[in-house]
PDB file of C-alpha atoms in Angstrom:
ATOM      1  CA  MET B  59     -44.803   3.739  21.197  1.00 52.00           C
ATOM      2  CA  ALA B  60     -42.169   3.288  23.866  1.00 53.00           C
ATOM      3  CA  PRO B  61     -38.648   4.523  23.091  1.00 55.00           C
ATOM      4  CA  PRO B  62     -36.062   1.825  22.465  1.00 56.00           C
ATOM      5  CA  SER B  63     -34.189   0.518  25.502  1.00 57.00           C
ATOM      6  CA  THR B  64     -30.610   1.574  26.203  1.00 61.00           C
ATOM      7  CA  PRO B  65     -29.034  -1.735  25.031  1.00 57.00           C
ATOM      8  CA  THR B  66     -31.013  -1.584  21.781  1.00 60.00           C
ATOM      9  CA  THR B  67     -29.930   2.014  21.227  1.00 62.00           C
ATOM     10  CA  LEU B  68     -26.293   1.026  21.750  1.00 57.00           C
ATOM     11  CA  LEU B  69     -26.632  -1.842  19.290  1.00 57.00           C
ATOM     12  CA  LEU B  70     -28.119   0.446  16.645  1.00 61.00           C
ATOM     13  CA  THR B  71     -25.285   2.906  17.237  1.00 61.00           C
ATOM     14  CA  LEU B  72     -22.662   0.184  16.728  1.00 57.00           C
ATOM     15  CA  LEU B  73     -24.332  -1.017  13.537  1.00 59.00           C
ATOM     16  CA  LEU B  74     -24.301   2.555  12.232  1.00 60.00           C
ATOM     17  CA  LEU B  75     -20.613   2.798  13.187  1.00 58.00           C
ATOM     18  CA  LEU B  76     -19.880  -0.427  11.267  1.00 57.00           C
ATOM     19  CA  PHE B  77     -21.608   1.003   8.192  1.00 56.00           C
ATOM     20  CA  HIS B  78     -19.282   4.031   8.285  1.00 56.00           C
ATOM     21  CA  LEU B  79     -16.120   2.024   9.026  1.00 54.00           C
ATOM     22  CA  LEU B  80     -16.491  -0.535   6.243  1.00 53.00           C
ATOM     23  CA  PRO B  81     -15.017   1.786   3.567  1.00 53.00           C
ATOM     24  CA  LEU B  82     -11.914   2.159   5.733  1.00 49.00           C
ATOM     25  CA  LEU B  83     -11.212  -1.553   5.429  1.00 47.00           C
ATOM     26  CA  PHE B  84     -10.205  -1.077   1.806  1.00 46.00           C
ATOM     27  CA  SER B  85      -8.787   2.408   1.872  1.00 45.00           C
ATOM     28  CA  PHE B  86      -5.101   1.738   2.616  1.00 43.00           C
ATOM     29  CA  PRO B  87      -2.940   2.652  -0.385  1.00 40.00           C
ATOM     30  CA  LEU B  88       0.067   0.518   0.588  1.00 41.00           C
ATOM     31  CA  ILE B  89      -0.441  -1.844  -2.354  1.00 40.00           C
ATOM     32  CA  PRO B  90      -2.314  -1.562  -5.646  1.00 41.00           C
ATOM     33  CA  SER B  91      -5.719  -3.169  -6.066  1.00 42.00           C
ATOM     34  CA  SER B  92      -4.541  -4.882  -9.248  1.00 46.00           C
ATOM     35  CA  PRO B  93      -2.954  -8.356  -8.950  1.00 45.00           C
ATOM     36  CA  THR B  94       0.070  -7.156 -10.929  1.00 63.00           C
ATOM     37  CA  CYS B  95       2.070  -3.992 -11.462  1.00 76.00           C
ATOM     38  CA  ARG B  96       2.596  -4.689 -15.139  1.00 74.00           C
ATOM     39  CA  SER B  97       0.931  -2.154 -17.401  1.00 86.00           C
ATOM     40  CA  TYR B  98       1.043  -0.644 -20.867  1.00 91.00           C
ATOM     41  CA  CYS B  99       1.438   2.727 -22.526  1.00 95.00           C
ATOM     42  CA  GLY B 100       0.347   2.564 -26.145  1.00 93.00           C
ATOM     43  CA  ASN B 101       1.995  -0.588 -27.496  1.00 94.00           C
ATOM     44  CA  ILE B 102       4.888  -0.566 -24.989  1.00 96.00           C
ATOM     45  CA  THR B 103       4.853  -2.926 -22.008  1.00 94.00           C
ATOM     46  CA  ILE B 104       5.813  -1.332 -18.692  1.00 94.00           C
ATOM     47  CA  ASP B 105       7.375  -3.913 -16.410  1.00 91.00           C
ATOM     48  CA  TYR B 106       9.986  -4.190 -13.667  1.00 92.00           C
ATOM     49  CA  PRO B 107      12.140  -2.217 -12.926  1.00 93.00           C
ATOM     50  CA  PHE B 108       9.970   0.517 -14.473  1.00 94.00           C
ATOM     51  CA  SER B 109       6.431   1.436 -13.528  1.00 92.00           C
ATOM     52  CA  LEU B 110       3.701   3.990 -13.972  1.00 92.00           C
ATOM     53  CA  GLN B 111       2.182   3.312 -10.544  1.00 86.00           C
ATOM     54  CA  SER B 112       3.432   4.387  -7.154  1.00 83.00           C
ATOM     55  CA  GLY B 113       4.853   1.459  -5.183  1.00 87.00           C
ATOM     56  CA  CYS B 114       5.537  -0.686  -8.255  1.00 89.00           C
ATOM     57  CA  GLY B 115       8.855  -1.434  -9.925  1.00 91.00           C
ATOM     58  CA  HIS B 116      12.256  -0.547  -8.447  1.00 91.00           C
ATOM     59  CA  PRO B 117      12.588   2.570  -6.278  1.00 89.00           C
ATOM     60  CA  ASN B 118      15.623   3.775  -8.290  1.00 89.00           C
ATOM     61  CA  PHE B 119      13.331   4.238 -11.304  1.00 91.00           C
ATOM     62  CA  ARG B 120      10.306   5.807  -9.643  1.00 87.00           C
ATOM     63  CA  GLN B 121       8.798   8.945 -11.195  1.00 87.00           C
ATOM     64  CA  LEU B 122      10.883   8.372 -14.310  1.00 93.00           C
ATOM     65  CA  LEU B 123       8.289   7.279 -16.879  1.00 95.00           C
ATOM     66  CA  PHE B 124       5.025   9.041 -17.701  1.00 95.00           C
ATOM     67  CA  CYS B 125       2.273   8.009 -20.105  1.00 95.00           C
ATOM     68  CA  ILE B 126       0.587  10.979 -21.802  1.00 94.00           C
ATOM     69  CA  ASN B 127      -1.974  10.368 -24.546  1.00 93.00           C
ATOM     70  CA  SER B 128      -0.552   6.841 -25.108  1.00 93.00           C
ATOM     71  CA  LEU B 129       2.973   8.281 -25.534  1.00 95.00           C
ATOM     72  CA  LEU B 130       5.597   7.016 -23.095  1.00 97.00           C
ATOM     73  CA  LEU B 131       7.995   9.720 -21.905  1.00 97.00           C
ATOM     74  CA  LEU B 132      11.232   9.490 -19.937  1.00 96.00           C
ATOM     75  CA  HIS B 133      11.918  12.549 -17.786  1.00 95.00           C
ATOM     76  CA  ILE B 134      15.471  13.400 -16.648  1.00 94.00           C
ATOM     77  CA  PRO B 135      17.182  16.733 -15.800  1.00 92.00           C
ATOM     78  CA  SER B 136      18.010  17.525 -19.456  1.00 91.00           C
ATOM     79  CA  GLY B 137      14.389  17.168 -20.590  1.00 90.00           C
ATOM     80  CA  SER B 138      11.689  14.732 -21.653  1.00 93.00           C
ATOM     81  CA  TYR B 139      12.308  12.077 -24.289  1.00 95.00           C
ATOM     82  CA  ARG B 140       9.860   9.833 -26.079  1.00 96.00           C
ATOM     83  CA  VAL B 141      10.486   6.164 -25.345  1.00 97.00           C
ATOM     84  CA  LEU B 142      10.333   4.221 -28.602  1.00 96.00           C
ATOM     85  CA  SER B 143      10.948   0.781 -27.108  1.00 96.00           C
ATOM     86  CA  ILE B 144      12.104  -1.091 -24.000  1.00 96.00           C
ATOM     87  CA  ASP B 145      14.232  -4.220 -24.449  1.00 95.00           C
ATOM     88  CA  TYR B 146      13.946  -6.109 -21.166  1.00 94.00           C
ATOM     89  CA  ALA B 147      16.183  -8.965 -22.326  1.00 92.00           C
ATOM     90  CA  PHE B 148      19.184  -6.701 -23.008  1.00 93.00           C
ATOM     91  CA  HIS B 149      18.268  -3.906 -20.538  1.00 95.00           C
ATOM     92  CA  ARG B 150      17.985  -1.181 -23.156  1.00 95.00           C
ATOM     93  CA  LEU B 151      15.742   1.849 -23.727  1.00 96.00           C
ATOM     94  CA  THR B 152      15.507   3.525 -27.129  1.00 96.00           C
ATOM     95  CA  LEU B 153      14.726   7.240 -26.928  1.00 96.00           C
ATOM     96  CA  ASN B 154      13.901  10.029 -29.345  1.00 94.00           C
ATOM     97  CA  ASP B 155      14.902  13.632 -28.698  1.00 92.00           C
ATOM     98  CA  PRO B 156      12.895  16.029 -30.914  1.00 88.00           C
ATOM     99  CA  THR B 157      15.680  18.636 -30.646  1.00 89.00           C
ATOM    100  CA  MET B 158      18.296  16.216 -31.991  1.00 92.00           C
ATOM    101  CA  SER B 159      19.720  16.405 -35.522  1.00 92.00           C
ATOM    102  CA  ASP B 160      19.511  13.390 -37.834  1.00 92.00           C
ATOM    103  CA  CYS B 161      20.511  12.530 -41.388  1.00 91.00           C
ATOM    104  CA  TYR B 162      17.845  14.741 -42.966  1.00 90.00           C
ATOM    105  CA  SER B 163      17.789  17.870 -40.815  1.00 87.00           C
ATOM    106  CA  LEU B 164      20.254  19.739 -38.616  1.00 85.00           C
ATOM    107  CA  ALA B 165      18.939  21.380 -35.489  1.00 78.00           C
ATOM    108  CA  PRO B 166      19.103  25.175 -35.901  1.00 68.00           C
ATOM    109  CA  ASN B 167      21.210  27.221 -33.501  1.00 57.00           C
ATOM    110  CA  THR B 168      18.073  29.079 -32.388  1.00 56.00           C
ATOM    111  CA  SER B 169      16.585  25.871 -30.960  1.00 64.00           C
ATOM    112  CA  PRO B 170      18.936  24.566 -28.241  1.00 71.00           C
ATOM    113  CA  ALA B 171      19.170  20.783 -28.162  1.00 80.00           C
ATOM    114  CA  HIS B 172      18.583  18.901 -24.940  1.00 82.00           C
ATOM    115  CA  GLY B 173      21.610  16.665 -24.896  1.00 90.00           C
ATOM    116  CA  PHE B 174      21.433  13.820 -22.381  1.00 93.00           C
ATOM    117  CA  ILE B 175      22.034  14.553 -18.698  1.00 92.00           C
ATOM    118  CA  THR B 176      20.955  12.473 -15.689  1.00 90.00           C
ATOM    119  CA  ASN B 177      21.334  13.327 -12.017  1.00 87.00           C
ATOM    120  CA  PRO B 178      24.326  11.719 -10.200  1.00 87.00           C
ATOM    121  CA  SER B 179      22.243   9.174  -8.278  1.00 86.00           C
ATOM    122  CA  LEU B 180      20.474   7.971 -11.421  1.00 89.00           C
ATOM    123  CA  SER B 181      23.560   7.887 -13.668  1.00 88.00           C
ATOM    124  CA  LYS B 182      24.734   4.737 -11.848  1.00 88.00           C
ATOM    125  CA  PHE B 183      21.723   2.875 -13.198  1.00 92.00           C
ATOM    126  CA  LEU B 184      20.884   4.735 -16.417  1.00 93.00           C
ATOM    127  CA  GLN B 185      23.486   5.797 -19.003  1.00 91.00           C
ATOM    128  CA  PRO B 186      24.045   5.738 -22.785  1.00 91.00           C
ATOM    129  CA  ALA B 187      24.734   2.246 -24.080  1.00 90.00           C
ATOM    130  CA  PRO B 188      28.209   1.333 -25.415  1.00 85.00           C
ATOM    131  CA  ASP B 189      26.784   0.783 -28.921  1.00 82.00           C
ATOM    132  CA  ASN B 190      25.636   4.415 -29.066  1.00 89.00           C
ATOM    133  CA  VAL B 191      27.604   7.031 -31.055  1.00 92.00           C
ATOM    134  CA  PHE B 192      27.213  10.756 -30.432  1.00 94.00           C
ATOM    135  CA  PHE B 193      27.903  13.314 -33.155  1.00 94.00           C
ATOM    136  CA  LEU B 194      28.691  16.623 -31.460  1.00 93.00           C
ATOM    137  CA  LEU B 195      28.062  19.449 -33.907  1.00 91.00           C
ATOM    138  CA  ARG B 196      29.583  22.928 -34.298  1.00 88.00           C
ATOM    139  CA  CYS B 197      31.599  22.813 -31.080  1.00 88.00           C
ATOM    140  CA  ARG B 198      33.695  25.877 -30.248  1.00 86.00           C
ATOM    141  CA  ARG B 199      37.455  25.847 -30.305  1.00 83.00           C
ATOM    142  CA  ASP B 200      37.581  26.144 -26.494  1.00 85.00           C
ATOM    143  CA  SER B 201      35.464  22.999 -26.079  1.00 87.00           C
ATOM    144  CA  PRO B 202      36.848  20.473 -23.565  1.00 86.00           C
ATOM    145  CA  LEU B 203      36.882  18.021 -26.480  1.00 84.00           C
ATOM    146  CA  PHE B 204      39.844  19.841 -28.015  1.00 81.00           C
ATOM    147  CA  GLN B 205      41.601  21.421 -25.042  1.00 74.00           C
ATOM    148  CA  LEU B 206      44.084  18.592 -24.551  1.00 62.00           C
ATOM    149  CA  GLY B 207      45.556  18.779 -28.020  1.00 59.00           C
ATOM    150  CA  PHE B 208      43.906  21.197 -30.399  1.00 57.00           C
ATOM    151  CA  PRO B 209      44.352  21.279 -33.370  1.00 55.00           C
ATOM    152  CA  ASP B 210      44.953  17.531 -32.967  1.00 58.00           C
ATOM    153  CA  THR B 211      41.383  16.183 -33.101  1.00 58.00           C
ATOM    154  CA  ARG B 212      42.058  12.500 -32.587  1.00 67.00           C
ATOM    155  CA  VAL B 213      39.412  12.472 -29.851  1.00 76.00           C
ATOM    156  CA  CYS B 214      36.931  12.539 -32.738  1.00 83.00           C
ATOM    157  CA  GLY B 215      36.959   9.309 -34.700  1.00 83.00           C
ATOM    158  CA  ASN B 216      35.132   6.467 -36.360  1.00 84.00           C
ATOM    159  CA  VAL B 217      33.113   4.472 -33.835  1.00 83.00           C
ATOM    160  CA  SER B 218      31.857   1.020 -34.813  1.00 79.00           C
ATOM    161  CA  GLY B 219      31.865   1.963 -38.482  1.00 83.00           C
ATOM    162  CA  MET B 220      30.052   5.242 -37.869  1.00 89.00           C
ATOM    163  CA  GLY B 221      31.969   8.521 -38.082  1.00 90.00           C
ATOM    164  CA  CYS B 222      31.653  12.137 -39.127  1.00 90.00           C
ATOM    165  CA  GLU B 223      33.088  11.580 -42.619  1.00 89.00           C
ATOM    166  CA  ASP B 224      30.126   9.294 -43.282  1.00 91.00           C
ATOM    167  CA  TYR B 225      27.717  11.610 -41.484  1.00 92.00           C
ATOM    168  CA  TYR B 226      28.804  14.523 -43.725  1.00 91.00           C
ATOM    169  CA  ARG B 227      27.258  12.619 -46.651  1.00 90.00           C
ATOM    170  CA  CYS B 228      23.761  13.032 -45.202  1.00 91.00           C
ATOM    171  CA  PRO B 229      21.288  15.245 -47.100  1.00 90.00           C
ATOM    172  CA  ALA B 230      21.110  17.521 -44.034  1.00 87.00           C
ATOM    173  CA  TRP B 231      24.642  18.773 -44.684  1.00 87.00           C
ATOM    174  CA  GLU B 232      24.004  19.325 -48.390  1.00 80.00           C
ATOM    175  CA  ALA B 233      20.989  21.492 -47.561  1.00 60.00           C
ATOM    176  CA  GLY B 234      22.620  23.470 -44.766  1.00 55.00           C
ATOM    177  CA  GLY B 235      26.159  23.619 -46.116  1.00 55.00           C
ATOM    178  CA  ARG B 236      29.380  23.490 -44.114  1.00 57.00           C
ATOM    179  CA  SER B 237      30.660  26.835 -42.938  1.00 52.00           C
ATOM    180  CA  SER B 238      34.193  25.743 -42.060  1.00 45.00           C
ATOM    181  CA  ALA B 239      36.682  23.283 -43.474  1.00 38.00           C
ATOM    182  CA  TYR B 240      37.892  20.223 -41.630  1.00 39.00           C
ATOM    183  CA  GLY B 241      41.385  21.509 -40.899  1.00 41.00           C
ATOM    184  CA  THR B 242      43.760  22.839 -38.296  1.00 44.00           C
ATOM    185  CA  SER B 243      42.594  26.452 -38.106  1.00 48.00           C
ATOM    186  CA  ASN B 244      39.038  25.644 -37.059  1.00 66.00           C
ATOM    187  CA  PRO B 245      37.543  22.747 -35.130  1.00 74.00           C
ATOM    188  CA  PRO B 246      35.566  20.222 -37.178  1.00 79.00           C
ATOM    189  CA  GLU B 247      31.872  20.849 -37.508  1.00 87.00           C
ATOM    190  CA  CYS B 248      31.261  17.299 -36.364  1.00 90.00           C
ATOM    191  CA  CYS B 249      33.038  15.243 -33.710  1.00 90.00           C
ATOM    192  CA  SER B 250      31.939  11.631 -33.335  1.00 91.00           C
ATOM    193  CA  VAL B 251      32.590  10.049 -29.952  1.00 91.00           C
ATOM    194  CA  ALA B 252      31.605   6.800 -28.287  1.00 87.00           C
ATOM    195  CA  ALA B 253      29.201   6.921 -25.373  1.00 84.00           C
ATOM    196  CA  GLY B 254      31.979   6.097 -22.916  1.00 80.00           C
ATOM    197  CA  VAL B 255      34.175   9.054 -23.962  1.00 82.00           C
ATOM    198  CA  VAL B 256      31.795  11.605 -22.449  1.00 80.00           C
ATOM    199  CA  ARG B 257      29.799  10.644 -19.351  1.00 74.00           C
ATOM    200  CA  GLU B 258      26.938  12.887 -20.361  1.00 85.00           C
ATOM    201  CA  VAL B 259      26.070  14.960 -23.410  1.00 91.00           C
ATOM    202  CA  ASN B 260      26.008  18.351 -21.745  1.00 91.00           C
ATOM    203  CA  LEU B 261      26.066  20.675 -24.744  1.00 92.00           C
ATOM    204  CA  THR B 262      26.564  23.769 -22.603  1.00 91.00           C
ATOM    205  CA  ARG B 263      29.606  22.331 -20.874  1.00 90.00           C
ATOM    206  CA  LEU B 264      30.983  20.885 -24.114  1.00 90.00           C
ATOM    207  CA  ARG B 265      30.331  24.220 -25.877  1.00 90.00           C
ATOM    208  CA  CYS B 266      28.560  22.574 -28.810  1.00 90.00           C
ATOM    209  CA  SER B 267      25.454  23.948 -30.508  1.00 89.00           C
ATOM    210  CA  ALA B 268      23.761  20.690 -31.511  1.00 91.00           C
ATOM    211  CA  TYR B 269      24.170  16.942 -31.590  1.00 94.00           C
ATOM    212  CA  SER B 270      22.998  13.773 -33.238  1.00 94.00           C
ATOM    213  CA  SER B 271      22.990  10.204 -31.983  1.00 94.00           C
ATOM    214  CA  ALA B 272      22.951   6.912 -33.848  1.00 93.00           C
ATOM    215  CA  TYR B 273      23.269   3.257 -32.996  1.00 88.00           C
ATOM    216  CA  SER B 274      23.416  -0.060 -34.790  1.00 77.00           C
ATOM    217  CA  ILE B 275      22.046  -3.288 -33.342  1.00 71.00           C
ATOM    218  CA  ALA B 276      22.129  -5.348 -36.540  1.00 65.00           C
ATOM    219  CA  PRO B 277      24.950  -7.904 -36.959  1.00 60.00           C
ATOM    220  CA  VAL B 278      25.595  -6.522 -40.455  1.00 59.00           C
ATOM    221  CA  ARG B 279      27.040  -3.013 -40.544  1.00 64.00           C
ATOM    222  CA  ALA B 280      24.776  -0.431 -42.206  1.00 63.00           C
ATOM    223  CA  ARG B 281      26.088   0.721 -45.599  1.00 73.00           C
ATOM    224  CA  GLY B 282      25.662   4.440 -45.082  1.00 84.00           C
ATOM    225  CA  PRO B 283      24.373   7.122 -42.728  1.00 89.00           C
ATOM    226  CA  GLY B 284      20.938   6.998 -44.312  1.00 88.00           C
ATOM    227  CA  GLU B 285      20.519   3.463 -42.942  1.00 87.00           C
ATOM    228  CA  TRP B 286      21.698   4.166 -39.425  1.00 90.00           C
ATOM    229  CA  ASP B 287      19.179   4.100 -36.564  1.00 91.00           C
ATOM    230  CA  TYR B 288      18.926   7.615 -35.119  1.00 94.00           C
ATOM    231  CA  GLY B 289      18.046   7.962 -31.464  1.00 94.00           C
ATOM    232  CA  ILE B 290      19.597   7.360 -28.054  1.00 94.00           C
ATOM    233  CA  ARG B 291      20.184   3.836 -26.811  1.00 94.00           C
ATOM    234  CA  VAL B 292      20.268   3.859 -23.026  1.00 94.00           C
ATOM    235  CA  ALA B 293      21.434   0.982 -20.845  1.00 94.00           C
ATOM    236  CA  TYR B 294      19.801   0.437 -17.464  1.00 95.00           C
ATOM    237  CA  SER B 295      20.869  -1.803 -14.609  1.00 93.00           C
ATOM    238  CA  VAL B 296      19.402  -3.107 -11.372  1.00 90.00           C
ATOM    239  CA  PRO B 297      21.446  -4.171  -8.311  1.00 82.00           C
ATOM    240  CA  GLY B 298      22.059  -7.925  -8.375  1.00 81.00           C
ATOM    241  CA  ASP B 299      20.332  -8.715  -5.082  1.00 81.00           C
ATOM    242  CA  ASP B 300      17.216  -6.841  -6.170  1.00 87.00           C
ATOM    243  CA  GLU B 301      17.184  -8.661  -9.518  1.00 86.00           C
ATOM    244  CA  THR B 302      17.414 -12.035  -7.769  1.00 87.00           C
ATOM    245  CA  GLY B 303      14.761 -11.141  -5.211  1.00 87.00           C
ATOM    246  CA  CYS B 304      12.391  -9.907  -7.914  1.00 89.00           C
ATOM    247  CA  ARG B 305      12.868 -13.072  -9.933  1.00 89.00           C
ATOM    248  CA  ALA B 306      11.879 -15.188  -6.920  1.00 89.00           C
ATOM    249  CA  CYS B 307       8.843 -12.982  -6.316  1.00 90.00           C
ATOM    250  CA  ARG B 308       7.662 -13.291  -9.925  1.00 87.00           C
ATOM    251  CA  VAL B 309       8.137 -17.067  -9.953  1.00 89.00           C
ATOM    252  CA  SER B 310       5.806 -17.260  -6.944  1.00 87.00           C
ATOM    253  CA  GLY B 311       3.135 -15.305  -8.851  1.00 86.00           C
ATOM    254  CA  GLY B 312       3.777 -11.865  -7.405  1.00 88.00           C
ATOM    255  CA  SER B 313       4.796  -8.464  -8.754  1.00 88.00           C
ATOM    256  CA  CYS B 314       7.861  -6.574  -7.565  1.00 89.00           C
ATOM    257  CA  GLY B 315       7.313  -3.305  -5.770  1.00 89.00           C
ATOM    258  CA  TYR B 316       8.376  -1.269  -2.785  1.00 88.00           C
ATOM    259  CA  ASP B 317       7.044   0.683   0.160  1.00 84.00           C
ATOM    260  CA  ASP B 318       8.620   3.986   1.186  1.00 75.00           C
ATOM    261  CA  THR B 319       7.771   5.031   4.718  1.00 69.00           C
ATOM    262  CA  LYS B 320       8.792   8.211   6.495  1.00 57.00           C
ATOM    263  CA  VAL B 321      10.487   7.439   9.794  1.00 54.00           C
ATOM    264  CA  ARG B 322      10.025   9.885  12.656  1.00 53.00           C
ATOM    265  CA  GLY B 323      11.732   9.768  16.007  1.00 53.00           C
ATOM    266  CA  GLU B 324      11.176  11.504  19.286  1.00 54.00           C
ATOM    267  CA  GLU B 325       9.612  14.959  19.175  1.00 54.00           C
ATOM    268  CA  ASP B 326       8.473  14.198  15.618  1.00 53.00           C
ATOM    269  CA  VAL B 327      11.982  14.488  14.178  1.00 49.00           C
ATOM    270  CA  ASP B 328      12.062  13.406  10.527  1.00 50.00           C
ATOM    271  CA  TYR B 329      14.744  10.738  10.034  1.00 54.00           C
ATOM    272  CA  GLY B 330      14.087  10.348   6.313  1.00 59.00           C
ATOM    273  CA  VAL B 331      12.449   7.672   4.196  1.00 64.00           C
ATOM    274  CA  VAL B 332      12.997   3.941   4.595  1.00 74.00           C
ATOM    275  CA  ILE B 333      12.426   1.968   1.392  1.00 79.00           C
ATOM    276  CA  GLN B 334      11.438  -1.666   1.719  1.00 82.00           C
ATOM    277  CA  ARG B 335      11.249  -4.073  -1.200  1.00 85.00           C
ATOM    278  CA  LEU B 336       7.907  -5.863  -1.422  1.00 87.00           C
ATOM    279  CA  CYS B 337       6.428  -8.783  -3.291  1.00 88.00           C
ATOM    280  CA  ILE B 338       2.848  -7.817  -4.150  1.00 86.00           C
ATOM    281  CA  CYS B 339       0.524 -10.810  -4.189  1.00 86.00           C
ATOM    282  CA  GLY B 340      -3.112 -11.486  -4.964  1.00 76.00           C
ATOM    283  CA  GLY B 341      -5.501  -8.822  -6.166  1.00 70.00           C
ATOM    284  CA  GLY B 342      -8.530  -6.734  -5.329  1.00 63.00           C
ATOM    285  CA  ILE B 343      -9.643  -6.807  -1.708  1.00 62.00           C
ATOM    286  CA  ASP B 344      -7.570  -9.968  -1.162  1.00 67.00           C
ATOM    287  CA  ALA B 345      -4.304  -8.255  -2.128  1.00 71.00           C
ATOM    288  CA  TRP B 346      -1.413  -8.467   0.311  1.00 81.00           C
ATOM    289  CA  ASN B 347       2.324  -8.025   0.309  1.00 81.00           C
ATOM    290  CA  SER B 348       5.292 -10.018   1.498  1.00 83.00           C
ATOM    291  CA  THR B 349       8.905  -9.147   2.156  1.00 82.00           C
ATOM    292  CA  THR B 350      10.094 -12.163   0.124  1.00 84.00           C
ATOM    293  CA  THR B 351       7.698 -14.184  -2.061  1.00 87.00           C
ATOM    294  CA  CYS B 352       3.988 -14.937  -2.249  1.00 87.00           C
ATOM    295  CA  GLU B 353       4.711 -18.369  -0.738  1.00 82.00           C
ATOM    296  CA  SER B 354       6.303 -16.782   2.328  1.00 69.00           C
ATOM    297  CA  THR B 355       4.554 -16.301   5.643  1.00 57.00           C
ATOM    298  CA  GLU B 356       6.553 -13.108   6.245  1.00 57.00           C
ATOM    299  CA  ILE B 357       3.749 -10.674   5.522  1.00 56.00           C
ATOM    300  CA  SER B 358       4.740  -7.050   5.918  1.00 51.00           C
ATOM    301  CA  GLU B 359       2.786  -4.952   8.368  1.00 44.00           C
ATOM    302  CA  GLY B 360       0.334  -3.186   6.144  1.00 42.00           C
ATOM    303  CA  PHE B 361      -2.852  -3.741   4.218  1.00 41.00           C
ATOM    304  CA  ILE B 362      -4.053  -7.148   5.382  1.00 41.00           C
ATOM    305  CA  VAL B 363      -2.939  -6.627   9.002  1.00 40.00           C
ATOM    306  CA  LYS B 364      -4.673  -3.280   9.394  1.00 40.00           C
ATOM    307  CA  GLN B 365      -7.716  -4.558   7.527  1.00 45.00           C
ATOM    308  CA  ALA B 366      -8.057  -7.504   9.897  1.00 46.00           C
ATOM    309  CA  SER B 367      -7.493  -5.426  13.038  1.00 46.00           C
ATOM    310  CA  ILE B 368     -10.275  -2.972  12.190  1.00 48.00           C
ATOM    311  CA  LEU B 369     -12.670  -5.744  11.207  1.00 52.00           C
ATOM    312  CA  ASN B 370     -11.947  -7.755  14.374  1.00 54.00           C
ATOM    313  CA  ALA B 371     -12.447  -4.695  16.566  1.00 55.00           C
ATOM    314  CA  VAL B 372     -15.810  -3.841  15.008  1.00 54.00           C
ATOM    315  CA  LEU B 373     -17.103  -7.417  14.995  1.00 59.00           C
ATOM    316  CA  GLY B 374     -15.931  -7.876  18.600  1.00 60.00           C
ATOM    317  CA  ALA B 375     -17.849  -4.788  19.688  1.00 58.00           C
ATOM    318  CA  ILE B 376     -21.016  -6.007  17.927  1.00 60.00           C
ATOM    319  CA  ALA B 377     -20.729  -9.460  19.517  1.00 60.00           C
ATOM    320  CA  ALA B 378     -20.328  -7.909  22.957  1.00 58.00           C
ATOM    321  CA  SER B 379     -23.362  -5.688  22.354  1.00 60.00           C
ATOM    322  CA  PHE B 380     -25.529  -8.661  21.360  1.00 60.00           C
ATOM    323  CA  LEU B 381     -24.469 -10.478  24.529  1.00 59.00           C
ATOM    324  CA  TRP B 382     -25.283  -7.412  26.623  1.00 55.00           C
ATOM    325  CA  VAL B 383     -28.737  -7.092  25.034  1.00 56.00           C
ATOM    326  CA  LYS B 384     -29.504 -10.738  25.772  1.00 62.00           C
ATOM    327  CA  LEU B 385     -28.401 -10.381  29.367  1.00 57.00           C
ATOM    328  CA  GLU B 386     -30.512  -7.221  29.786  1.00 60.00           C
ATOM    329  CA  GLU B 387     -33.559  -8.979  28.314  1.00 60.00           C
ATOM    330  CA  LYS B 388     -33.198 -11.853  30.810  1.00 60.00           C
ATOM    331  CA  ALA B 389     -32.719  -9.472  33.746  1.00 59.00           C
TER     332      ALA B 389
END
């Protein structure tokens, strides 16, 4: 049997090359293969501006939420908190801190509480909601809370019908007892402050040993501390232009996301990361992204462009090889 001719060998080589290149057509991770970035963790919906997937949601909130064994966790510098609910209409998160005191148990001094501390860049977009009340417990006399006028403790007061005098009626205080009187010689064992009074609940800086947090979202004021909602209500915000752009993207059938690309200059100098807002459209192998909406022709340079360029190059080479074989056969 005669060996195959040179043109035939070249054609077989190109076909083998196409077989190996096909997986590359769908290997670019610039956009998710799902038609939407919306997802779930347990019974909680994860939607814009949050996400559990890279490239989805708003870049200010990336690597903030994690889903572990169907439990949704928020991770910030002061620790990890279980997310009980997300209210997208009012831009609120409800968190639970396992080290926090409540109406039925006071955190022991041997188990330091987390408090609530975000990094400076995130605090612009994520901070305790105005309807949240913090009860700072067993703060030292040299606490910044009292420095301006101790023993005058007017910084501690009733907030939205919730104050320490009510909190003292909780079973937790009856079980643990109060070691010092509410008077002028010692600071109060509880100081209730509104969320806006302290920018962050940094227990080390405030020199307090524990804290509790409660909120009320019902129009009727709760009768007593046993009926308060214990947890941390956190308000989040998104820049106005991003909110408007995302709304337009979603109306067109897309999902809001972003692409962060490292920019390098001459001599491979790293100039940092450029973040571009994207509207993710379609799904599966037909997924693509736009810089505006899914109805726009402004497709960002990425998945569909690179996919088409590779495919066109391979198909062009095969077509040229077929033509060469035909010409060789006629020669």
